[in-house]
Tab-separated table of C-alpha atoms in Angstrom:
chain	number	residue	atom	x	y	z
A	1	MET	CA	3.389	57.830	-73.663
A	2	ALA	CA	0.819	60.372	-72.348
A	3	ARG	CA	3.686	62.511	-70.975
A	4	LEU	CA	5.219	62.924	-74.427
A	5	ARG	CA	1.937	64.174	-75.903
A	6	ARG	CA	1.528	67.035	-73.284
A	7	GLN	CA	1.574	70.511	-74.697
A	8	ILE	CA	3.869	73.320	-73.511
A	9	CYS	CA	2.167	76.217	-72.105
A	10	ARG	CA	3.188	79.267	-74.096
A	11	VAL	CA	2.344	81.751	-71.350
A	12	VAL	CA	4.580	79.991	-68.807
A	13	LEU	CA	7.295	79.413	-71.298
A	14	ASP	CA	7.349	83.088	-72.256
A	15	TYR	CA	7.455	84.087	-68.700
A	16	PHE	CA	10.415	81.650	-68.087
A	17	ASP	CA	12.233	82.819	-71.034
A	18	LYS	CA	12.171	86.389	-69.810
A	19	THR	CA	12.957	85.494	-66.167
A	20	TYR	CA	15.592	82.697	-66.640
A	21	THR	CA	17.476	84.460	-69.489
A	22	ASN	CA	18.025	87.283	-67.098
A	23	GLU	CA	19.063	84.948	-64.168
A	24	LEU	CA	20.970	82.204	-66.009
A	25	GLY	CA	22.040	83.897	-69.283
A	26	ASP	CA	23.209	81.491	-72.052
A	27	GLN	CA	22.627	78.577	-69.713
A	28	TRP	CA	18.865	78.968	-69.926
A	29	GLN	CA	18.652	77.682	-73.614
A	30	THR	CA	20.411	74.341	-72.792
A	31	VAL	CA	18.207	73.985	-69.660
A	32	LYS	CA	14.953	74.791	-71.578
A	33	GLU	CA	15.761	72.124	-74.200
A	34	VAL	CA	15.452	69.421	-71.448
A	35	LEU	CA	12.556	71.048	-69.475
A	36	THR	CA	10.386	71.304	-72.662
A	37	THR	CA	11.189	67.902	-74.021
A	38	PRO	CA	9.881	65.099	-71.792
A	39	GLY	CA	11.474	62.536	-74.198
A	40	LEU	CA	14.852	63.625	-72.748
A	41	TRP	CA	13.981	63.187	-69.069
A	42	GLN	CA	15.800	60.667	-67.037
A	43	TYR	CA	14.618	58.710	-64.058
A	44	ALA	CA	16.629	57.019	-61.216
A	45	VAL	CA	15.632	53.882	-59.268
A	46	LEU	CA	16.121	53.859	-55.476
A	47	LEU	CA	16.143	50.352	-54.178
A	48	ASN	CA	14.281	49.735	-50.886
A	49	ASN	CA	16.717	48.044	-48.366
A	50	PHE	CA	13.715	46.764	-46.543
A	51	GLN	CA	12.663	44.765	-49.422
A	52	GLY	CA	15.606	44.854	-51.919
A	53	SER	CA	15.643	42.115	-54.530
A	54	LEU	CA	18.891	40.910	-56.035
A	55	GLU	CA	16.971	40.122	-59.258
A	56	THR	CA	15.936	43.819	-59.538
A	57	ARG	CA	19.505	44.847	-59.021
A	58	LYS	CA	20.700	42.467	-61.817
A	59	HIS	CA	17.785	43.656	-64.027
A	60	LEU	CA	18.882	47.359	-63.691
A	61	LEU	CA	22.511	46.422	-64.464
A	62	MET	CA	21.569	44.500	-67.565
A	63	HIS	CA	19.533	47.504	-68.746
A	64	GLY	CA	22.475	50.033	-68.578
A	65	TYR	CA	21.741	51.385	-65.171
A	66	HIS	CA	24.919	52.151	-62.781
A	67	ARG	CA	25.017	52.878	-59.147
A	68	LEU	CA	25.116	56.519	-58.100
A	69	THR	CA	27.943	56.735	-55.641
A	70	HIS	CA	29.667	59.333	-53.370
A	71	GLN	CA	32.246	58.925	-50.675
A	72	SER	CA	29.627	59.959	-48.025
A	73	PHE	CA	26.876	57.606	-49.331
A	74	PRO	CA	25.823	54.998	-46.691
A	75	GLU	CA	26.172	51.509	-48.108
A	76	THR	CA	22.397	51.061	-47.527
A	77	LEU	CA	21.648	53.844	-49.997
A	78	GLU	CA	21.387	52.099	-53.462
A	79	CYS	CA	20.314	54.469	-56.297
A	80	TYR	CA	20.757	53.421	-59.823
A	81	ILE	CA	20.762	55.804	-62.796
A	82	ASN	CA	20.836	55.561	-66.595
A	83	ARG	CA	22.269	58.178	-68.734
A	84	ASN	CA	19.689	57.386	-71.327
A	85	PRO	CA	16.239	58.829	-71.284
A	86	GLY	CA	13.382	56.693	-70.050
A	87	LYS	CA	11.500	55.507	-67.050
A	88	PHE	CA	11.749	52.109	-65.288
A	89	PRO	CA	8.366	50.617	-64.695
A	90	SER	CA	6.712	51.857	-61.452
A	91	GLN	CA	5.267	49.401	-58.972
A	92	ARG	CA	1.568	49.777	-57.992
A	93	HIS	CA	0.591	50.259	-54.460
A	94	GLN	CA	-0.790	47.080	-52.898
A	95	THR	CA	-2.035	47.088	-49.300
A	96	GLY	CA	0.129	45.122	-47.112
A	97	LYS	CA	2.849	44.616	-49.758
A	98	ILE	CA	6.232	46.376	-49.601
A	99	LYS	CA	7.596	47.881	-52.837
A	100	GLU	CA	11.172	46.977	-54.008
A	101	TYR	CA	12.085	50.335	-55.381
A	102	TYR	CA	11.136	54.095	-55.828
A	103	ILE	CA	11.290	55.881	-59.099
A	104	LEU	CA	12.645	59.524	-58.605
A	105	ASN	CA	14.688	62.385	-60.062
A	106	ALA	CA	18.183	61.603	-58.903
A	107	SER	CA	18.752	65.206	-57.786
A	108	SER	CA	16.047	64.833	-55.189
A	109	LEU	CA	18.572	62.646	-53.147
A	110	LEU	CA	20.800	65.782	-52.662
A	111	PRO	CA	18.796	67.408	-49.862
A	112	VAL	CA	18.657	63.984	-48.127
A	113	LEU	CA	22.599	63.575	-48.456
A	114	ALA	CA	23.139	67.192	-47.356
A	115	LEU	CA	21.016	66.686	-44.313
A	116	ASP	CA	23.318	63.741	-43.258
A	117	VAL	CA	20.972	62.081	-40.645
A	118	LYS	CA	22.701	59.831	-38.102
A	119	ASP	CA	21.120	56.847	-36.328
A	120	GLY	CA	19.012	57.780	-33.406
A	121	GLU	CA	18.406	61.413	-34.392
A	122	THR	CA	15.085	63.114	-34.309
A	123	VAL	CA	14.095	64.244	-37.711
A	124	LEU	CA	11.256	66.427	-39.192
A	125	ASP	CA	10.322	66.250	-42.816
A	126	MET	CA	8.401	69.425	-42.817
A	127	CYS	CA	6.681	69.286	-46.310
A	128	ALA	CA	6.875	65.507	-46.838
A	129	ALA	CA	4.517	64.533	-49.610
A	130	PRO	CA	4.655	62.581	-51.734
A	131	GLY	CA	7.207	60.900	-49.519
A	132	GLY	CA	10.162	60.107	-51.577
A	133	LYS	CA	12.660	62.032	-49.563
A	134	SER	CA	11.232	60.416	-46.389
A	135	VAL	CA	11.792	57.023	-47.929
A	136	ALA	CA	15.336	58.054	-48.933
A	137	LEU	CA	16.077	59.244	-45.342
A	138	LEU	CA	15.138	55.764	-44.154
A	139	GLN	CA	17.512	54.152	-46.651
A	140	CYS	CA	20.505	56.225	-45.138
A	141	SER	CA	19.934	55.777	-41.481
A	142	SER	CA	17.618	54.676	-38.650
A	143	PRO	CA	16.304	57.891	-37.026
A	144	GLY	CA	15.103	57.658	-33.465
A	145	ARG	CA	12.053	59.437	-34.633
A	146	LEU	CA	10.970	60.635	-38.105
A	147	HIS	CA	8.167	63.170	-38.125
A	148	CYS	CA	6.488	63.472	-41.605
A	149	ASN	CA	4.343	66.613	-41.937
A	150	GLU	CA	2.107	67.474	-44.867
A	151	PRO	CA	-0.586	70.116	-44.514
A	152	ASP	CA	-2.602	69.302	-47.713
A	153	THR	CA	-5.131	66.560	-47.037
A	154	HIS	CA	-4.877	64.875	-50.384
A	155	ARG	CA	-1.123	64.915	-50.379
A	156	SER	CA	-1.133	63.719	-46.830
A	157	ARG	CA	-3.006	60.607	-47.952
A	158	TRP	CA	-0.442	60.203	-50.776
A	159	LEU	CA	2.346	60.432	-48.176
A	160	LYS	CA	0.834	57.804	-45.830
A	161	GLU	CA	0.429	55.397	-48.847
A	162	THR	CA	3.955	55.918	-49.788
A	163	LEU	CA	5.248	55.234	-46.283
A	164	GLU	CA	3.015	52.014	-46.017
A	165	SER	CA	4.431	50.912	-49.424
A	166	PHE	CA	8.136	51.128	-48.416
A	167	VAL	CA	8.288	50.617	-44.706
A	168	PRO	CA	7.431	47.382	-42.920
A	169	SER	CA	5.163	47.613	-39.979
A	170	PRO	CA	7.754	47.271	-37.157
A	171	HIS	CA	9.828	50.161	-38.534
A	172	MET	CA	6.585	52.334	-38.753
A	173	ASN	CA	6.688	52.673	-34.979
A	174	ALA	CA	9.455	55.301	-35.229
A	175	ILE	CA	7.524	57.274	-37.724
A	176	SER	CA	4.667	59.897	-37.167
A	177	THR	CA	2.683	61.818	-39.546
A	178	SER	CA	0.755	65.142	-39.223
A	179	GLU	CA	-1.139	67.728	-41.185
A	180	LEU	CA	0.190	70.815	-39.584
A	181	ASP	CA	0.824	74.196	-41.215
A	182	GLY	CA	4.667	74.000	-41.319
A	183	ARG	CA	4.870	77.706	-40.427
A	184	LEU	CA	3.421	76.783	-37.018
A	185	ILE	CA	5.686	73.826	-36.250
A	186	GLY	CA	8.499	76.119	-34.740
A	187	LYS	CA	6.194	77.259	-32.139
A	188	LEU	CA	4.429	74.003	-31.429
A	189	HIS	CA	7.561	71.908	-31.339
A	190	ALA	CA	10.365	74.440	-30.510
A	191	LYS	CA	13.905	72.936	-30.040
A	192	SER	CA	12.497	69.383	-30.781
A	193	TYR	CA	14.547	68.174	-33.671
A	194	ASP	CA	18.160	67.399	-34.498
A	195	LYS	CA	17.645	67.690	-38.226
A	196	VAL	CA	14.836	69.313	-40.396
A	197	LEU	CA	14.196	68.982	-44.003
A	198	VAL	CA	12.146	71.840	-45.676
A	199	ASP	CA	11.509	70.682	-49.212
A	200	ALA	CA	9.437	73.754	-49.744
A	201	PRO	CA	6.301	74.158	-51.999
A	202	CYS	CA	7.614	76.031	-54.937
A	203	SER	CA	6.954	77.008	-58.509
A	204	ASN	CA	7.865	73.515	-60.047
A	205	ASP	CA	9.339	74.404	-63.311
A	206	ARG	CA	8.780	70.959	-65.019
A	207	SER	CA	5.078	70.819	-64.255
A	208	TRP	CA	4.382	74.463	-64.570
A	209	LEU	CA	5.522	74.380	-68.313
A	210	PHE	CA	2.775	71.949	-68.762
A	211	SER	CA	0.017	73.888	-67.180
A	212	SER	CA	-3.291	72.755	-68.746
A	213	ASP	CA	-4.767	76.154	-69.598
A	214	ALA	CA	-3.933	79.871	-69.745
A	215	HIS	CA	-6.019	80.714	-66.635
A	216	GLN	CA	-4.135	77.999	-64.606
A	217	ALA	CA	-0.851	79.454	-65.944
A	218	ALA	CA	-1.757	82.932	-65.032
A	219	GLU	CA	-2.728	81.814	-61.534
A	220	ARG	CA	0.737	80.118	-61.078
A	221	ILE	CA	2.571	83.106	-62.291
A	222	SER	CA	0.713	85.328	-59.871
A	223	GLN	CA	1.401	82.746	-57.147
A	224	ARG	CA	5.159	83.266	-57.697
A	225	LYS	CA	4.953	86.646	-56.106
A	226	VAL	CA	3.886	85.260	-52.733
A	227	LEU	CA	5.838	82.029	-52.536
A	228	PRO	CA	9.141	83.456	-51.299
A	229	ALA	CA	7.391	84.947	-48.243
A	230	VAL	CA	5.850	81.615	-47.434
A	231	GLN	CA	9.132	79.663	-48.090
A	232	ALA	CA	11.013	82.029	-45.634
A	233	GLU	CA	8.289	81.500	-43.010
A	234	LEU	CA	8.798	77.839	-43.415
A	235	LEU	CA	12.459	77.967	-43.131
A	236	ARG	CA	12.336	80.248	-39.984
A	237	SER	CA	9.862	77.834	-38.369
A	238	ALA	CA	12.162	74.939	-39.083
A	239	ILE	CA	15.075	76.858	-37.343
A	240	HIS	CA	12.853	77.354	-34.394
A	241	ALA	CA	11.997	73.711	-34.231
A	242	LEU	CA	15.790	72.793	-34.237
A	243	ARG	CA	17.799	72.147	-31.069
A	244	PRO	CA	21.067	74.125	-30.818
A	245	GLY	CA	23.620	72.399	-32.858
A	246	GLY	CA	21.068	70.951	-35.236
A	247	SER	CA	20.844	71.642	-38.982
A	248	VAL	CA	18.150	72.247	-41.516
A	249	VAL	CA	18.343	71.749	-45.295
A	250	TYR	CA	16.117	73.873	-47.527
A	251	SER	CA	15.434	72.736	-50.927
A	252	THR	CA	13.127	73.425	-54.015
A	253	CYS	CA	12.710	72.031	-57.548
A	254	THR	CA	12.726	75.497	-59.232
A	255	LEU	CA	15.517	77.605	-60.912
A	256	SER	CA	14.028	80.741	-59.502
A	257	GLU	CA	16.521	82.853	-57.619
A	258	ALA	CA	13.790	84.595	-55.667
A	259	GLU	CA	12.805	81.235	-54.228
A	260	ASN	CA	16.278	79.897	-53.740
A	261	SER	CA	19.208	81.956	-52.694
A	262	ALA	CA	17.075	84.993	-51.938
A	263	VAL	CA	14.940	83.075	-49.422
A	264	VAL	CA	17.988	81.754	-47.648
A	265	SER	CA	19.744	85.124	-47.543
A	266	SER	CA	16.613	86.762	-46.113
A	267	VAL	CA	16.439	84.223	-43.405
A	268	LEU	CA	20.079	84.463	-42.617
A	269	ASN	CA	19.735	88.264	-42.321
A	270	SER	CA	16.791	87.919	-39.861
A	271	CYS	CA	18.032	84.810	-37.752
A	272	ARG	CA	21.280	85.603	-36.012
A	273	ASP	CA	21.672	82.055	-34.595
A	274	VAL	CA	22.243	80.170	-37.904
A	275	LEU	CA	25.190	79.936	-40.294
A	276	SER	CA	25.326	78.794	-43.816
A	277	VAL	CA	27.084	75.443	-44.520
A	278	ASP	CA	29.433	75.088	-47.565
A	279	LEU	CA	28.162	72.246	-49.781
A	280	SER	CA	30.919	72.507	-52.485
A	281	ASP	CA	32.408	69.116	-51.443
A	282	LEU	CA	29.090	67.398	-52.394
A	283	ALA	CA	28.976	69.237	-55.734
A	284	ASN	CA	32.629	68.612	-56.558
A	285	THR	CA	32.279	64.692	-56.012
A	286	LEU	CA	29.120	64.517	-57.973
A	287	SER	CA	29.862	66.801	-60.812
A	288	HIS	CA	30.331	63.873	-63.171
A	289	GLU	CA	26.632	62.993	-62.751
A	290	PHE	CA	25.136	66.345	-62.196
A	291	THR	CA	25.380	69.853	-63.733
A	292	PHE	CA	25.731	72.501	-60.982
A	293	SER	CA	25.335	76.213	-61.694
A	294	ALA	CA	28.518	78.106	-61.004
A	295	HIS	CA	26.665	81.344	-60.172
A	296	VAL	CA	24.577	80.475	-57.107
A	297	THR	CA	25.209	81.654	-53.598
A	298	ARG	CA	23.998	80.085	-50.364
A	299	GLY	CA	23.656	76.563	-51.765
A	300	LEU	CA	23.734	74.338	-54.868
A	301	LEU	CA	21.523	74.547	-58.031
A	302	VAL	CA	21.408	71.484	-60.379
A	303	LEU	CA	20.683	72.378	-63.898
A	304	PRO	CA	19.134	69.875	-66.257
A	305	ARG	CA	21.278	69.170	-69.326
A	306	LYS	CA	20.892	66.613	-72.153
A	307	GLY	CA	22.457	63.329	-70.777
A	308	LYS	CA	22.297	64.688	-67.269
A	309	ALA	CA	18.710	65.597	-67.207
A	310	TRP	CA	18.426	65.911	-63.378
A	311	GLY	CA	16.858	68.917	-61.600
A	312	PRO	CA	16.114	71.623	-61.217
A	313	MET	CA	17.002	71.116	-57.631
A	314	PHE	CA	18.150	73.851	-55.217
A	315	VAL	CA	19.800	72.755	-51.913
A	316	SER	CA	21.021	74.865	-49.004
A	317	LYS	CA	22.037	73.922	-45.464
A	318	LEU	CA	22.049	75.940	-42.288
A	319	ILE	CA	23.363	75.065	-38.880
A	320	LYS	CA	21.832	76.408	-35.638
A	321	LEU	CA	24.347	77.829	-33.203
């Protein structure tokens, strides 16, 4: 219930009103309704195939959840969603005990699906904390090696706790963690990975709207000016870390054009050895569950709507020649 009592930060809302009215037009008003009303937010439940419970699955179905499906979904990926607002109870971390499920925004699975990891591939999750996308990757395939990187010390501990909560010890042998600046990984591990996920640090629209004070809000708005440069550096580093023929997925949880399409376009203009991958098939087959913006280039943008309160989530895919 604490989430419902949080106050909207007027400084951030005014800034978003100006920015997103310009970028999204009339769509911003319907998106704003969801972002500013936590009571409308929906949450998905990703079952852990290392510890899945038939009883949990039955319980979800009894409470109105249905399985999110797509023709390219692996059978091992079981995500359940409910069109009604509300959150399934989370499971607390207990040392030595594997959790049965992970609570997430369903749109956060799209970068994982777009990356399309195959068994045995070497994968880098460059900005991995809190670990939800790493967990989802492991539900889709069995990478030969999964490198989970998170430079922030506190968030790195959170990442390691997530992995310990969802991955049995024998499977941890294929997973490594680090606290490197992602912008350096391309030089330190050049041409080392088949697939790279860059879920970049961004101006998280949902959380920023609930900034605790005006000073924090002003700092965050100021930070927006420098984020695209950092994000572009991360994406370029990811490309350097890829083997020829490998692919990278860039994602954020913001509506910001400057942090989404503009970053990808900037990198494409400066890196001649990569091409953009069309993700329209993914959008077309999931349009009954997600609302996608029709005015985005270089990727997909999920717009939160009442009854489909997923996102924001921007996803773009590049392949290295």
